[in-house]
Tab-separated table of C-alpha atoms in Angstrom:
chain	number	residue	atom	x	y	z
A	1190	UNK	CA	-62.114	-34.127	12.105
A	1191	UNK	CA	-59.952	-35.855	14.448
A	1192	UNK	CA	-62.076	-35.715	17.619
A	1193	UNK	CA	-65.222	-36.564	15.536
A	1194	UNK	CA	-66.361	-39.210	13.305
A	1195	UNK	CA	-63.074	-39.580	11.969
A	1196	UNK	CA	-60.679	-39.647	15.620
A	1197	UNK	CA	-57.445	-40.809	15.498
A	1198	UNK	CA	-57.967	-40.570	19.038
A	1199	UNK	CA	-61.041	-42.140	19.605
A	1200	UNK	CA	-60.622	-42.386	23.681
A	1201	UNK	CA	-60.106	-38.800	23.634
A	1202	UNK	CA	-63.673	-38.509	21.283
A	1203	UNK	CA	-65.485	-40.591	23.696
A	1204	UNK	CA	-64.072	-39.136	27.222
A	1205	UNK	CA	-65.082	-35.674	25.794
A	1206	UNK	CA	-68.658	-36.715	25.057
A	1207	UNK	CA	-69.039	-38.191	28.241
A	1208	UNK	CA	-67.616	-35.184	29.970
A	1209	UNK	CA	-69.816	-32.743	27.906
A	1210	UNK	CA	-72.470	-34.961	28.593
A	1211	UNK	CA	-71.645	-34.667	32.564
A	1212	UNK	CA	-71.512	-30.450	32.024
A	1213	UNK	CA	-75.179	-30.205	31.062
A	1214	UNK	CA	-76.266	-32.938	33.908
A	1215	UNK	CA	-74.631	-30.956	36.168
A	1216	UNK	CA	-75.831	-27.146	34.535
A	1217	UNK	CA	-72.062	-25.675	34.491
A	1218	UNK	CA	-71.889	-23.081	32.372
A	1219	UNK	CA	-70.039	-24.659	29.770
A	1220	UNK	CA	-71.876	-23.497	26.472
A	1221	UNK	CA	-70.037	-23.013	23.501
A	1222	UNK	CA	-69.843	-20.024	21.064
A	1223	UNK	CA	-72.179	-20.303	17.761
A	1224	UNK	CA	-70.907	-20.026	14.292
A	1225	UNK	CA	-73.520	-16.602	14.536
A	1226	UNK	CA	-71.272	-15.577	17.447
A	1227	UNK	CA	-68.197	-16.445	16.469
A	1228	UNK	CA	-68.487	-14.614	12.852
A	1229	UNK	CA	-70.127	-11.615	14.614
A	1230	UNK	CA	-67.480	-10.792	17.168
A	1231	UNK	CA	-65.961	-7.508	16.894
A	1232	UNK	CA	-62.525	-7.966	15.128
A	1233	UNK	CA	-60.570	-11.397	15.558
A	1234	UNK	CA	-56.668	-10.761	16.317
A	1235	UNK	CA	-54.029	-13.044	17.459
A	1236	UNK	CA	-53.649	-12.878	21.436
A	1237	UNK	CA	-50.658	-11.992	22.903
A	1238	UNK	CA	-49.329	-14.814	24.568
A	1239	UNK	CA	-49.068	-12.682	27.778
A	1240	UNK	CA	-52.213	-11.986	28.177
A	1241	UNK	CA	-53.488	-15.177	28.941
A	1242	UNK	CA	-51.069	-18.062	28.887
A	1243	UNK	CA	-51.235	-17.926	32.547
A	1244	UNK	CA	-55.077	-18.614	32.308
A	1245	UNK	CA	-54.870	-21.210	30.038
A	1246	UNK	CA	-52.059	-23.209	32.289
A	1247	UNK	CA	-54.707	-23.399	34.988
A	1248	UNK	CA	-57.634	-24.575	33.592
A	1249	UNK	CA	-58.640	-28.273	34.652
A	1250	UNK	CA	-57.736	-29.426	30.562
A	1251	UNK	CA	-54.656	-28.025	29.770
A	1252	UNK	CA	-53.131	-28.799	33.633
A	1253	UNK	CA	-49.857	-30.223	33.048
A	1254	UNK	CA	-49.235	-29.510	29.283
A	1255	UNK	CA	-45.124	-27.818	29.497
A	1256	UNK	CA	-45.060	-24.548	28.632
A	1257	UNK	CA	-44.216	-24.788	25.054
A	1258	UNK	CA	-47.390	-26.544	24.583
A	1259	UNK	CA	-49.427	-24.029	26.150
A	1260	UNK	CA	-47.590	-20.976	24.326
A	1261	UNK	CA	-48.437	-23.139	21.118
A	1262	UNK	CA	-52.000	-23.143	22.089
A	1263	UNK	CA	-51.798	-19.535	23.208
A	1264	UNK	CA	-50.400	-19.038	19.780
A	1265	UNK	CA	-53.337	-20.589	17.915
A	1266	UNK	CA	-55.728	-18.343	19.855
A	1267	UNK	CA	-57.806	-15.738	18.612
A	1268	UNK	CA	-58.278	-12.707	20.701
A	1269	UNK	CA	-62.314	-11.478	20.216
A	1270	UNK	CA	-63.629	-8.376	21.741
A	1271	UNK	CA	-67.676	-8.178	22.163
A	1272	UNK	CA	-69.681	-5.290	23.160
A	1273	UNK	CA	-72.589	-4.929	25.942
A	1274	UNK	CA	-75.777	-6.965	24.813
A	1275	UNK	CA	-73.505	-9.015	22.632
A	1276	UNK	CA	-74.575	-12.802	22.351
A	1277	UNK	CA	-71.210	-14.477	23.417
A	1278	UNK	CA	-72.439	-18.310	23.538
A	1279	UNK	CA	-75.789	-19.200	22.281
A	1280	UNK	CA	-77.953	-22.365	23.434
A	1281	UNK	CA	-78.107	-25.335	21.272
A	1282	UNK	CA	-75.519	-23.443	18.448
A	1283	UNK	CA	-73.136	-25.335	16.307
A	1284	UNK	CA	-69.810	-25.177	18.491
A	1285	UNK	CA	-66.676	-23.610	16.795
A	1286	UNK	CA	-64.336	-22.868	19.959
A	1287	UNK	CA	-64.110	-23.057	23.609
A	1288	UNK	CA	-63.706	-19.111	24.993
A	1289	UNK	CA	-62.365	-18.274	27.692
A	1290	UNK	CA	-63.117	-14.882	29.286
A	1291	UNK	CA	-60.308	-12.485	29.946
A	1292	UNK	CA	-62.039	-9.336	31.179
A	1293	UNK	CA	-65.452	-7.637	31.408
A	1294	UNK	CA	-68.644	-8.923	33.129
A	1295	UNK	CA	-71.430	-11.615	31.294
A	1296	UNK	CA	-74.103	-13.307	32.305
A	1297	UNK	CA	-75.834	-16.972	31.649
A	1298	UNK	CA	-79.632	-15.768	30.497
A	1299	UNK	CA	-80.731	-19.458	29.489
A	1300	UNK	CA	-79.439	-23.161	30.041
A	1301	UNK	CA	-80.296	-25.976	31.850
A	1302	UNK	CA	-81.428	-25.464	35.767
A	1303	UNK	CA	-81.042	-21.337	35.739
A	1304	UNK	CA	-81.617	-20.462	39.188
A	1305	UNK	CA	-82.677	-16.646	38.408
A	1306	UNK	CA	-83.199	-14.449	35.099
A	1307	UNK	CA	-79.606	-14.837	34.998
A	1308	UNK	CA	-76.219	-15.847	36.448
A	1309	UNK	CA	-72.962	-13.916	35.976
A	1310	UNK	CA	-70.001	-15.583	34.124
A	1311	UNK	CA	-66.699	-14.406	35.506
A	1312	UNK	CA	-63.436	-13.674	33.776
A	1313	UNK	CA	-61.271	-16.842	33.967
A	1314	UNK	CA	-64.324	-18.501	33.156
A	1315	UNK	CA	-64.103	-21.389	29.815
A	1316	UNK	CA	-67.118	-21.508	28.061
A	1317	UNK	CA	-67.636	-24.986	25.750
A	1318	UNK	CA	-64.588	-26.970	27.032
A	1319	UNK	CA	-65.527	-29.806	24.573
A	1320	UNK	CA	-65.715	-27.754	21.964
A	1321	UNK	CA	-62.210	-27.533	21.730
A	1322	UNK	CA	-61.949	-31.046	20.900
A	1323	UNK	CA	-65.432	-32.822	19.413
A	1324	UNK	CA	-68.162	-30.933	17.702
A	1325	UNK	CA	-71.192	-30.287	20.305
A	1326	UNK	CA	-73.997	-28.078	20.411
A	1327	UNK	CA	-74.549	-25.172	23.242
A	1328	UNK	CA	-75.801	-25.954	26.465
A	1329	UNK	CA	-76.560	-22.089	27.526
A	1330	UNK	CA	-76.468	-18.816	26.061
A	1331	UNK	CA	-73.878	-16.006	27.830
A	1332	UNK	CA	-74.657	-12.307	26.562
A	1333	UNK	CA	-72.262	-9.579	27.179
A	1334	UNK	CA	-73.275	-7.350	30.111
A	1335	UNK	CA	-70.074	-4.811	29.699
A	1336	UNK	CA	-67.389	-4.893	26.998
A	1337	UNK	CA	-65.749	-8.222	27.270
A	1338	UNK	CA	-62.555	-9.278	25.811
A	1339	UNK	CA	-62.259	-12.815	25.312
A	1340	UNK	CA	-60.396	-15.641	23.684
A	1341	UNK	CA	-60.892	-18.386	21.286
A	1342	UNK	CA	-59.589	-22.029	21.417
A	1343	UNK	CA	-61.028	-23.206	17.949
A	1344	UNK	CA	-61.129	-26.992	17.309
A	1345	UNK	CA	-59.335	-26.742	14.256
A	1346	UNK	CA	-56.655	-25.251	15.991
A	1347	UNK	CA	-55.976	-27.840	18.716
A	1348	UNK	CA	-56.430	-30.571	16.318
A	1349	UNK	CA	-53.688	-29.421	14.119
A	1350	UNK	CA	-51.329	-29.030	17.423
A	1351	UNK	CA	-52.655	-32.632	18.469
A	1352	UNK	CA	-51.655	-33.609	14.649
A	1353	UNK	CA	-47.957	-32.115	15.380
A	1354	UNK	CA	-47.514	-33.421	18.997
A	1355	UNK	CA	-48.843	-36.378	20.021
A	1356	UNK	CA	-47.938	-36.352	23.461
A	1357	UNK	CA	-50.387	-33.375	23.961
A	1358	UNK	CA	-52.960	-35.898	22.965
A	1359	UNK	CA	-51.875	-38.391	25.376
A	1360	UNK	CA	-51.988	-35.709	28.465
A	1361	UNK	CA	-55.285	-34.406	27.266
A	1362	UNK	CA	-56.621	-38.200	27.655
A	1363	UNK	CA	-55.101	-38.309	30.789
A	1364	UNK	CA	-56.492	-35.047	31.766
A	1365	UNK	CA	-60.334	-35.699	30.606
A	1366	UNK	CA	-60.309	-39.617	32.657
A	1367	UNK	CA	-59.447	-36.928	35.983
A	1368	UNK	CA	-62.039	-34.823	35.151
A	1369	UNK	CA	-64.654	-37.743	34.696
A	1370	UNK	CA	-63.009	-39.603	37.460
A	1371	UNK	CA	-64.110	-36.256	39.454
A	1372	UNK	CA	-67.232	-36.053	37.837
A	1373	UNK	CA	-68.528	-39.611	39.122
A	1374	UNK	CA	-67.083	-38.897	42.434
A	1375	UNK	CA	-68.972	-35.624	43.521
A	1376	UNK	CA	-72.436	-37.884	41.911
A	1377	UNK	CA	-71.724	-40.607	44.216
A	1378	UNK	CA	-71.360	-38.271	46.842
A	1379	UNK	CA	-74.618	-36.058	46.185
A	1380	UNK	CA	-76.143	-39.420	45.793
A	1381	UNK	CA	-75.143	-40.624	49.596
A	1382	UNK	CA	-76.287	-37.641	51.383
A	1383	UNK	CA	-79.370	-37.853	49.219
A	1384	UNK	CA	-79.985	-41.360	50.685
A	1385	UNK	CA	-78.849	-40.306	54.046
A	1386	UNK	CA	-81.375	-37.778	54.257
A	1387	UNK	CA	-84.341	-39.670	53.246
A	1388	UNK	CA	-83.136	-42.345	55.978
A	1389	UNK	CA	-83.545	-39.689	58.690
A	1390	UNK	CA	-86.687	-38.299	57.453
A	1391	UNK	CA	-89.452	-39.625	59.471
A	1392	UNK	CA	-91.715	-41.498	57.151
A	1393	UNK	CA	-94.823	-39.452	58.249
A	1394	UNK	CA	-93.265	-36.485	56.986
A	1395	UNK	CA	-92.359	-37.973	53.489
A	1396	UNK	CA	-96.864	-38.737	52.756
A	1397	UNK	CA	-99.042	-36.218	52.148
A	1398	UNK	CA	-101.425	-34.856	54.036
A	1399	UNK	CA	-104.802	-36.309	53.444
A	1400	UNK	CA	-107.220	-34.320	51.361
């Protein structure tokens, strides 16, 4: 495994641990698919690159890659339909792929900090970002509410491409230190207005009442 105990890219290894760590701090919805799910789907095919190359050149990751890198990813990809009730992603599963949703509604029914029974998971949403690079475990489970389509980025996949081209290696470090870069930026900033508001909250109001 090149992202994994054996990396020949160990800064890539580490920055994705650190941002997978920074995921489930933060809740995202950034699960990953389990080997149940992924050998469950309905019928794996190879995506046409049309379909969602577009997608793919967008997401935070994969932002800069040239477009022969991202048709070679897009080529890689496994196109995976799932039907309504369908477990998508399932918390604390082994992680085979990052998915990204194409089409169809989902929702997030368990994970860290769920606000309600559930939260929906739009299309153009990538579920398990790390798992496309290090092996991770789940951090919510995502169940098909309509017929979803859907696409996997396995690890073995990328790895293989990262074997071939090792500039896309070298992009995808520089794309995971902006991500964590971000990451520590919006913390420091939660943390300030955190401390600003407990300086402006009169200290009477901070005790509790007496019993």
């Amino acid at each position: 495994m090149l992202c994994g105990g054996h990396s020949r890219w160990p800064r890539i290894n580490r920055s994705c641990r650190a941002l997978d760590r920074s995921h489930r701090l933060n809740r995202g919805v950034d699960g990953v698919v389990t080997s149940r799910a992924f050998g469950n789907a309905n019928q794996r095919k190879r995506a046409p690159l049309e379909l969602f190359a577009g997608h793919l050149a967008v997401l935070p990751l994969l932002r800069g890659l040239s477009p022969l890198q991202v048709a070679a990813i897009a080529r890689r990809a496994e196109r995976v339909s799932y039907t309504p009730g369908a477990v998508i992603i399932e918390e604390n599963g082994i992680a085979e792929a990052a998915i990204l949703i194409i089409a169809g509604t989902a929702a997030r029914v368990s994970g860290p900090e769920l606000a309600a029974r559930s939260e929906p998971v739009e299309p153009g949403s990538l579920l398990g970002e790390a798992a496309m690079l290090i092996e991770t475990t789940y951090g919510s489970t995502v169940v098909a509410r309509s017929p979803v389509r859907a696409v996997h980025i396995t690890r073995d996949a990328l790895h293989e491409q990262m074997l071939e081209d090792p500039d896309l290696a070298d992009r995808l470090v520089q794309n995971l230190a902006k991500r964590l870069t971000a990451f520590a930026d919006e913390l420091r900033r939660v943390d300030a207005l955190l401390a600003g508001a407990a300086a402006t909250t009169p200290r009477a109001a901070l005790q509790a009442p007496a019993g």
